[in-house]
Amino acid sequence: RKEVEQDPGPFNVPEGATVAFNCTYSNSASQSFFWYRQDCRKEPKLLMSVYSSGNEDGRFTAQLNRASQYISLLIRDSKLSDSATYLCVVNGAANFNKFYFGSGTKLNVKP
Amino acid sequence: EPEVTQTPSHQVTQMGQEVILRCVPISNHLYFYWYRQILGQKVEFLVSFYNNEISEKSEIFDDQFSVERPDGSNFTLKIRSTKLEDSAMYFCASSDSETKNIQYFGAGTRLSVL
């Protein structure tokens, strides 16, 4: 089983739509969770950390479900500039300084 | 805004040659990382480095790879004898504390092995 799994998409949505991505992780002892975005041939950029209580940053909301071992990202009022690949990142359980990336979920926001 | 810088942006080398990829992490950061991303594939962890030693490495990081922090600012990845399958984008990242684990990435070095 892969350490981190994501639906590759693509998710094709119109501007203004709400879209949600999920990511599952295999190790229940993982402690750190993140969403990064990656534009084509660019470096990953931190979108947000994911906390146990859930957290929101503007149009973006992240949730962590430890019992089911998944994290989610909700994007409201999608903008054209949100088009990117969204990467789920989880650290290893015993290896807190080792990180696993999902393959990413591609989002295309259309006018 | 502080950033991680990587040089060169593109490195072309012949199979069997040694390459050194260079990174300047954010100045007050203490944890350093190398990742690679083969075209069309996911980002893969290679190694993390703290307090002048490797703290974690992946199975990809075999004997042909090494890392070094030769001075107070640079963090390098050396590949001793490059193979065709080493062709990838190599990203350096740094973070300022283990508890936060928030990593900031450089723009990457594209390595092409011919």
PDB file of C-alpha atoms in Angstrom:
ATOM      1  CA  ARG A   1       0.000   0.000   0.000  1.00  0.00           C
ATOM      2  CA  LYS A   2       1.267   3.484  -0.875  1.00  0.00           C
ATOM      3  CA  GLU A   3       2.064   5.802   2.010  1.00  0.00           C
ATOM      4  CA  VAL A   4      -0.078   8.574   0.569  1.00  0.00           C
ATOM      5  CA  GLU A   5      -2.794   8.184  -2.053  1.00  0.00           C
ATOM      6  CA  GLN A   6      -4.684  10.801  -3.985  1.00  0.00           C
ATOM      7  CA  ASP A   7      -7.170  10.800  -6.814  1.00  0.00           C
ATOM      8  CA  PRO A   8      -5.117  12.118  -9.759  1.00  0.00           C
ATOM      9  CA  GLY A   9      -8.124  13.852 -11.336  1.00  0.00           C
ATOM     10  CA  PRO A  10      -8.276  16.031 -13.292  1.00  0.00           C
ATOM     11  CA  PHE A  11     -11.069  17.919 -11.651  1.00  0.00           C
ATOM     12  CA  ASN A  12     -12.500  20.297 -14.226  1.00  0.00           C
ATOM     13  CA  VAL A  13     -14.670  22.945 -12.578  1.00  0.00           C
ATOM     14  CA  PRO A  14     -16.091  26.325 -13.573  1.00  0.00           C
ATOM     15  CA  GLU A  15     -15.011  29.518 -11.882  1.00  0.00           C
ATOM     16  CA  GLY A  16     -16.857  30.036  -8.644  1.00  0.00           C
ATOM     17  CA  ALA A  17     -17.371  26.354  -7.984  1.00  0.00           C
ATOM     18  CA  THR A  18     -16.564  24.564  -4.749  1.00  0.00           C
ATOM     19  CA  VAL A  19     -14.287  21.579  -5.086  1.00  0.00           C
ATOM     20  CA  ALA A  20     -12.972  19.071  -2.567  1.00  0.00           C
ATOM     21  CA  PHE A  21     -10.016  16.708  -2.628  1.00  0.00           C
ATOM     22  CA  ASN A  22      -9.251  13.828  -0.327  1.00  0.00           C
ATOM     23  CA  CYS A  23      -6.013  12.101   0.473  1.00  0.00           C
ATOM     24  CA  THR A  24      -5.485   8.906   2.450  1.00  0.00           C
ATOM     25  CA  TYR A  25      -2.364   7.933   4.325  1.00  0.00           C
ATOM     26  CA  SER A  26      -1.270   4.528   5.478  1.00  0.00           C
ATOM     27  CA  ASN A  27       0.529   5.090   8.761  1.00  0.00           C
ATOM     28  CA  SER A  28      -1.706   5.899  11.694  1.00  0.00           C
ATOM     29  CA  ALA A  29       1.205   7.336  13.688  1.00  0.00           C
ATOM     30  CA  SER A  30       1.959  10.117  11.213  1.00  0.00           C
ATOM     31  CA  GLN A  31       1.964  13.504  12.893  1.00  0.00           C
ATOM     32  CA  SER A  32       2.344  16.230  10.291  1.00  0.00           C
ATOM     33  CA  PHE A  33       0.057  16.863   7.349  1.00  0.00           C
ATOM     34  CA  PHE A  34       0.193  19.478   4.633  1.00  0.00           C
ATOM     35  CA  TRP A  35      -1.312  20.569   1.388  1.00  0.00           C
ATOM     36  CA  TYR A  36       1.081  21.970  -1.189  1.00  0.00           C
ATOM     37  CA  ARG A  37       0.299  23.210  -4.660  1.00  0.00           C
ATOM     38  CA  GLN A  38       2.534  22.669  -7.633  1.00  0.00           C
ATOM     39  CA  ASP A  39       2.281  24.512 -10.897  1.00  0.00           C
ATOM     40  CA  CYS A  40       3.587  22.834 -14.019  1.00  0.00           C
ATOM     41  CA  ARG A  41       7.371  22.287 -13.798  1.00  0.00           C
ATOM     42  CA  LYS A  42       7.623  24.464 -10.690  1.00  0.00           C
ATOM     43  CA  GLU A  43       8.481  23.759  -7.091  1.00  0.00           C
ATOM     44  CA  PRO A  44       5.859  22.728  -4.526  1.00  0.00           C
ATOM     45  CA  LYS A  45       4.559  25.678  -2.539  1.00  0.00           C
ATOM     46  CA  LEU A  46       2.937  25.349   0.850  1.00  0.00           C
ATOM     47  CA  LEU A  47      -0.773  25.958   0.763  1.00  0.00           C
ATOM     48  CA  MET A  48      -1.562  25.087   4.345  1.00  0.00           C
ATOM     49  CA  SER A  49      -0.737  22.812   7.230  1.00  0.00           C
ATOM     50  CA  VAL A  50      -3.530  20.556   8.401  1.00  0.00           C
ATOM     51  CA  TYR A  51      -4.346  20.492  12.081  1.00  0.00           C
ATOM     52  CA  SER A  52      -6.432  18.047  14.042  1.00  0.00           C
ATOM     53  CA  SER A  53      -9.085  20.642  14.698  1.00  0.00           C
ATOM     54  CA  GLY A  54      -9.284  21.612  11.047  1.00  0.00           C
ATOM     55  CA  ASN A  55      -8.211  24.968   9.756  1.00  0.00           C
ATOM     56  CA  GLU A  56      -9.298  27.574   7.286  1.00  0.00           C
ATOM     57  CA  ASP A  57      -7.382  30.146   5.286  1.00  0.00           C
ATOM     58  CA  GLY A  58      -9.607  32.328   3.192  1.00  0.00           C
ATOM     59  CA  ARG A  59     -11.283  30.172   0.556  1.00  0.00           C
ATOM     60  CA  PHE A  60      -9.363  27.068   1.626  1.00  0.00           C
ATOM     61  CA  THR A  61     -10.373  24.668   4.390  1.00  0.00           C
ATOM     62  CA  ALA A  62      -8.396  21.621   5.461  1.00  0.00           C
ATOM     63  CA  GLN A  63      -9.612  18.791   7.632  1.00  0.00           C
ATOM     64  CA  LEU A  64      -7.911  15.827   9.224  1.00  0.00           C
ATOM     65  CA  ASN A  65      -9.715  12.615  10.058  1.00  0.00           C
ATOM     66  CA  ARG A  66      -7.328  10.462  12.070  1.00  0.00           C
ATOM     67  CA  ALA A  67      -9.777   7.631  12.575  1.00  0.00           C
ATOM     68  CA  SER A  68     -10.156   7.114   8.837  1.00  0.00           C
ATOM     69  CA  GLN A  69      -6.652   8.323   8.023  1.00  0.00           C
ATOM     70  CA  TYR A  70      -7.534  10.913   5.478  1.00  0.00           C
ATOM     71  CA  ILE A  71      -7.140  14.607   5.002  1.00  0.00           C
ATOM     72  CA  SER A  72      -9.249  16.833   2.846  1.00  0.00           C
ATOM     73  CA  LEU A  73      -8.971  20.165   1.122  1.00  0.00           C
ATOM     74  CA  LEU A  74     -11.985  22.269   0.222  1.00  0.00           C
ATOM     75  CA  ILE A  75     -11.678  25.187  -2.153  1.00  0.00           C
ATOM     76  CA  ARG A  76     -14.590  27.601  -2.323  1.00  0.00           C
ATOM     77  CA  ASP A  77     -15.285  30.134  -5.052  1.00  0.00           C
ATOM     78  CA  SER A  78     -12.631  28.678  -7.357  1.00  0.00           C
ATOM     79  CA  LYS A  79     -10.486  31.115  -9.314  1.00  0.00           C
ATOM     80  CA  LEU A  80      -8.671  30.539 -12.588  1.00  0.00           C
ATOM     81  CA  SER A  81      -5.443  30.960 -10.628  1.00  0.00           C
ATOM     82  CA  ASP A  82      -6.320  27.931  -8.497  1.00  0.00           C
ATOM     83  CA  SER A  83      -5.562  25.695 -11.482  1.00  0.00           C
ATOM     84  CA  ALA A  84      -2.628  23.574 -10.336  1.00  0.00           C
ATOM     85  CA  THR A  85      -1.772  20.175  -8.929  1.00  0.00           C
ATOM     86  CA  TYR A  86      -2.503  19.813  -5.242  1.00  0.00           C
ATOM     87  CA  LEU A  87      -0.096  17.641  -3.299  1.00  0.00           C
ATOM     88  CA  CYS A  88      -0.868  15.894  -0.046  1.00  0.00           C
ATOM     89  CA  VAL A  89       2.200  15.525   2.178  1.00  0.00           C
ATOM     90  CA  VAL A  90       2.503  13.400   5.295  1.00  0.00           C
ATOM     91  CA  ASN A  91       5.468  12.706   7.487  1.00  0.00           C
ATOM     92  CA  GLY A  92       6.567   9.213   8.402  1.00  0.00           C
ATOM     93  CA  ALA A  93       5.509   7.871  11.742  1.00  0.00           C
ATOM     94  CA  ALA A  94       8.766   6.962  13.384  1.00  0.00           C
ATOM     95  CA  ASN A  95      10.627   9.127  10.899  1.00  0.00           C
ATOM     96  CA  PHE A  96       9.339  12.572  11.662  1.00  0.00           C
ATOM     97  CA  ASN A  97      11.937  14.075   9.366  1.00  0.00           C
ATOM     98  CA  LYS A  98      10.932  11.951   6.388  1.00  0.00           C
ATOM     99  CA  PHE A  99       8.074  13.029   4.182  1.00  0.00           C
ATOM    100  CA  TYR A 100       5.818  11.285   1.732  1.00  0.00           C
ATOM    101  CA  PHE A 101       4.136  13.059  -1.132  1.00  0.00           C
ATOM    102  CA  GLY A 102       1.014  11.947  -2.885  1.00  0.00           C
ATOM    103  CA  SER A 103       0.993  11.898  -6.664  1.00  0.00           C
ATOM    104  CA  GLY A 104      -1.176  14.978  -6.654  1.00  0.00           C
ATOM    105  CA  THR A 105      -4.667  15.925  -7.770  1.00  0.00           C
ATOM    106  CA  LYS A 106      -4.899  18.121 -10.816  1.00  0.00           C
ATOM    107  CA  LEU A 107      -7.424  20.945 -10.770  1.00  0.00           C
ATOM    108  CA  ASN A 108      -8.471  22.855 -13.872  1.00  0.00           C
ATOM    109  CA  VAL A 109     -10.672  25.880 -13.250  1.00  0.00           C
ATOM    110  CA  LYS A 110     -12.421  26.992 -16.429  1.00  0.00           C
ATOM    111  CA  PRO A 111     -13.850  30.410 -17.189  1.00  0.00           C
TER     112      PRO A 111
ATOM    113  CA  GLU B   1      10.848  37.343   1.463  1.00  0.00           C
ATOM    114  CA  PRO B   2      13.558  34.787   2.272  1.00  0.00           C
ATOM    115  CA  GLU B   3      13.834  31.970  -0.217  1.00  0.00           C
ATOM    116  CA  VAL B   4      15.730  28.796  -0.936  1.00  0.00           C
ATOM    117  CA  THR B   5      17.987  29.190  -3.939  1.00  0.00           C
ATOM    118  CA  GLN B   6      19.319  26.400  -6.109  1.00  0.00           C
ATOM    119  CA  THR B   7      22.019  26.359  -8.738  1.00  0.00           C
ATOM    120  CA  PRO B   8      22.273  25.571 -11.539  1.00  0.00           C
ATOM    121  CA  SER B   9      18.734  25.670 -12.831  1.00  0.00           C
ATOM    122  CA  HIS B  10      19.621  23.073 -15.472  1.00  0.00           C
ATOM    123  CA  GLN B  11      22.529  20.667 -15.474  1.00  0.00           C
ATOM    124  CA  VAL B  12      23.373  18.451 -18.426  1.00  0.00           C
ATOM    125  CA  THR B  13      25.874  15.672 -17.884  1.00  0.00           C
ATOM    126  CA  GLN B  14      27.127  12.490 -19.450  1.00  0.00           C
ATOM    127  CA  MET B  15      26.308   9.136 -17.903  1.00  0.00           C
ATOM    128  CA  GLY B  16      28.983   8.149 -15.399  1.00  0.00           C
ATOM    129  CA  GLN B  17      29.967  11.695 -14.567  1.00  0.00           C
ATOM    130  CA  GLU B  18      29.765  13.238 -11.124  1.00  0.00           C
ATOM    131  CA  VAL B  19      27.447  16.169 -10.508  1.00  0.00           C
ATOM    132  CA  ILE B  20      27.028  18.502  -7.566  1.00  0.00           C
ATOM    133  CA  LEU B  21      23.761  20.289  -7.083  1.00  0.00           C
ATOM    134  CA  ARG B  22      23.879  23.334  -4.868  1.00  0.00           C
ATOM    135  CA  CYS B  23      21.372  24.873  -2.525  1.00  0.00           C
ATOM    136  CA  VAL B  24      21.353  27.845  -0.225  1.00  0.00           C
ATOM    137  CA  PRO B  25      18.647  27.266   2.387  1.00  0.00           C
ATOM    138  CA  ILE B  26      16.854  30.055   4.204  1.00  0.00           C
ATOM    139  CA  SER B  27      19.401  31.515   6.600  1.00  0.00           C
ATOM    140  CA  ASN B  28      17.876  30.720   9.990  1.00  0.00           C
ATOM    141  CA  HIS B  29      16.633  27.266   9.016  1.00  0.00           C
ATOM    142  CA  LEU B  30      18.121  24.210  10.638  1.00  0.00           C
ATOM    143  CA  TYR B  31      16.638  21.299   8.684  1.00  0.00           C
ATOM    144  CA  PHE B  32      17.516  20.638   5.078  1.00  0.00           C
ATOM    145  CA  TYR B  33      16.097  18.240   2.531  1.00  0.00           C
ATOM    146  CA  TRP B  34      16.603  16.944  -0.962  1.00  0.00           C
ATOM    147  CA  TYR B  35      13.800  15.578  -3.106  1.00  0.00           C
ATOM    148  CA  ARG B  36      13.605  14.458  -6.670  1.00  0.00           C
ATOM    149  CA  GLN B  37      10.752  14.434  -9.154  1.00  0.00           C
ATOM    150  CA  ILE B  38      11.031  12.413 -12.310  1.00  0.00           C
ATOM    151  CA  LEU B  39       9.014  14.016 -15.100  1.00  0.00           C
ATOM    152  CA  GLY B  40       5.349  13.165 -14.723  1.00  0.00           C
ATOM    153  CA  GLN B  41       5.825  11.421 -11.401  1.00  0.00           C
ATOM    154  CA  LYS B  42       5.452  12.337  -7.764  1.00  0.00           C
ATOM    155  CA  VAL B  43       7.908  14.147  -5.560  1.00  0.00           C
ATOM    156  CA  GLU B  44      10.142  11.613  -3.793  1.00  0.00           C
ATOM    157  CA  PHE B  45      12.028  12.152  -0.555  1.00  0.00           C
ATOM    158  CA  LEU B  46      15.759  11.549  -0.767  1.00  0.00           C
ATOM    159  CA  VAL B  47      17.334  12.748   2.451  1.00  0.00           C
ATOM    160  CA  SER B  48      16.998  15.063   5.427  1.00  0.00           C
ATOM    161  CA  PHE B  49      19.914  16.701   7.203  1.00  0.00           C
ATOM    162  CA  TYR B  50      20.215  18.291  10.605  1.00  0.00           C
ATOM    163  CA  ASN B  51      23.090  19.288  12.833  1.00  0.00           C
ATOM    164  CA  ASN B  52      25.625  18.358  10.175  1.00  0.00           C
ATOM    165  CA  GLU B  53      24.448  14.828   9.703  1.00  0.00           C
ATOM    166  CA  ILE B  54      21.849  12.840   7.825  1.00  0.00           C
ATOM    167  CA  SER B  55      18.733  12.346   9.940  1.00  0.00           C
ATOM    168  CA  GLU B  56      16.703  10.292   7.472  1.00  0.00           C
ATOM    169  CA  LYS B  57      17.202   8.874   4.012  1.00  0.00           C
ATOM    170  CA  SER B  58      15.122   6.903   1.570  1.00  0.00           C
ATOM    171  CA  GLU B  59      15.940   3.730  -0.284  1.00  0.00           C
ATOM    172  CA  ILE B  60      16.642   5.864  -3.337  1.00  0.00           C
ATOM    173  CA  PHE B  61      19.530   7.537  -1.504  1.00  0.00           C
ATOM    174  CA  ASP B  62      22.111   4.836  -2.092  1.00  0.00           C
ATOM    175  CA  ASP B  63      25.901   4.948  -2.032  1.00  0.00           C
ATOM    176  CA  GLN B  64      26.123   7.041  -5.165  1.00  0.00           C
ATOM    177  CA  PHE B  65      24.479   9.949  -3.366  1.00  0.00           C
ATOM    178  CA  SER B  66      25.984  12.129  -0.677  1.00  0.00           C
ATOM    179  CA  VAL B  67      25.120  15.412   0.977  1.00  0.00           C
ATOM    180  CA  GLU B  68      27.272  18.005   2.578  1.00  0.00           C
ATOM    181  CA  ARG B  69      27.047  21.363   4.229  1.00  0.00           C
ATOM    182  CA  PRO B  70      30.531  22.599   3.404  1.00  0.00           C
ATOM    183  CA  ASP B  71      30.086  26.020   4.983  1.00  0.00           C
ATOM    184  CA  GLY B  72      27.462  27.953   6.872  1.00  0.00           C
ATOM    185  CA  SER B  73      25.245  28.585   3.897  1.00  0.00           C
ATOM    186  CA  ASN B  74      25.479  25.913   1.190  1.00  0.00           C
ATOM    187  CA  PHE B  75      23.883  22.483   1.194  1.00  0.00           C
ATOM    188  CA  THR B  76      24.965  20.209  -1.642  1.00  0.00           C
ATOM    189  CA  LEU B  77      23.835  16.953  -3.196  1.00  0.00           C
ATOM    190  CA  LYS B  78      26.494  14.957  -4.997  1.00  0.00           C
ATOM    191  CA  ILE B  79      25.751  12.134  -7.390  1.00  0.00           C
ATOM    192  CA  ARG B  80      28.980  10.235  -7.981  1.00  0.00           C
ATOM    193  CA  SER B  81      28.343   8.331 -11.166  1.00  0.00           C
ATOM    194  CA  THR B  82      25.184   9.469 -12.850  1.00  0.00           C
ATOM    195  CA  LYS B  83      22.830   7.062 -14.567  1.00  0.00           C
ATOM    196  CA  LEU B  84      20.206   7.791 -17.188  1.00  0.00           C
ATOM    197  CA  GLU B  85      17.497   7.204 -14.581  1.00  0.00           C
ATOM    198  CA  ASP B  86      18.897   9.985 -12.407  1.00  0.00           C
ATOM    199  CA  SER B  87      17.415  12.461 -14.875  1.00  0.00           C
ATOM    200  CA  ALA B  88      14.865  14.394 -12.840  1.00  0.00           C
ATOM    201  CA  MET B  89      14.113  17.685 -11.153  1.00  0.00           C
ATOM    202  CA  TYR B  90      15.927  17.903  -7.834  1.00  0.00           C
ATOM    203  CA  PHE B  91      14.399  20.127  -5.181  1.00  0.00           C
ATOM    204  CA  CYS B  92      16.074  21.392  -2.060  1.00  0.00           C
ATOM    205  CA  ALA B  93      13.954  22.437   0.894  1.00  0.00           C
ATOM    206  CA  SER B  94      14.537  23.818   4.359  1.00  0.00           C
ATOM    207  CA  SER B  95      12.520  24.253   7.522  1.00  0.00           C
ATOM    208  CA  ASP B  96      13.057  26.099  10.742  1.00  0.00           C
ATOM    209  CA  SER B  97      11.933  23.624  13.377  1.00  0.00           C
ATOM    210  CA  GLU B  98      11.082  20.002  13.658  1.00  0.00           C
ATOM    211  CA  THR B  99       7.765  20.656  15.300  1.00  0.00           C
ATOM    212  CA  LYS B 100       6.494  22.826  12.509  1.00  0.00           C
ATOM    213  CA  ASN B 101       7.964  20.745   9.690  1.00  0.00           C
ATOM    214  CA  ILE B 102       6.884  23.381   7.209  1.00  0.00           C
ATOM    215  CA  GLN B 103       9.275  23.151   4.323  1.00  0.00           C
ATOM    216  CA  TYR B 104      10.108  25.818   1.792  1.00  0.00           C
ATOM    217  CA  PHE B 105      11.303  24.629  -1.572  1.00  0.00           C
ATOM    218  CA  GLY B 106      13.801  25.988  -4.017  1.00  0.00           C
ATOM    219  CA  ALA B 107      12.951  26.302  -7.688  1.00  0.00           C
ATOM    220  CA  GLY B 108      14.829  23.100  -8.434  1.00  0.00           C
ATOM    221  CA  THR B 109      17.670  21.907 -10.634  1.00  0.00           C
ATOM    222  CA  ARG B 110      16.721  19.976 -13.727  1.00  0.00           C
ATOM    223  CA  LEU B 111      19.315  17.239 -14.216  1.00  0.00           C
ATOM    224  CA  SER B 112      19.566  15.702 -17.657  1.00  0.00           C
ATOM    225  CA  VAL B 113      21.822  12.655 -17.960  1.00  0.00           C
ATOM    226  CA  LEU B 114      22.726  11.785 -21.540  1.00  0.00           C
TER     227      LEU B 114
END
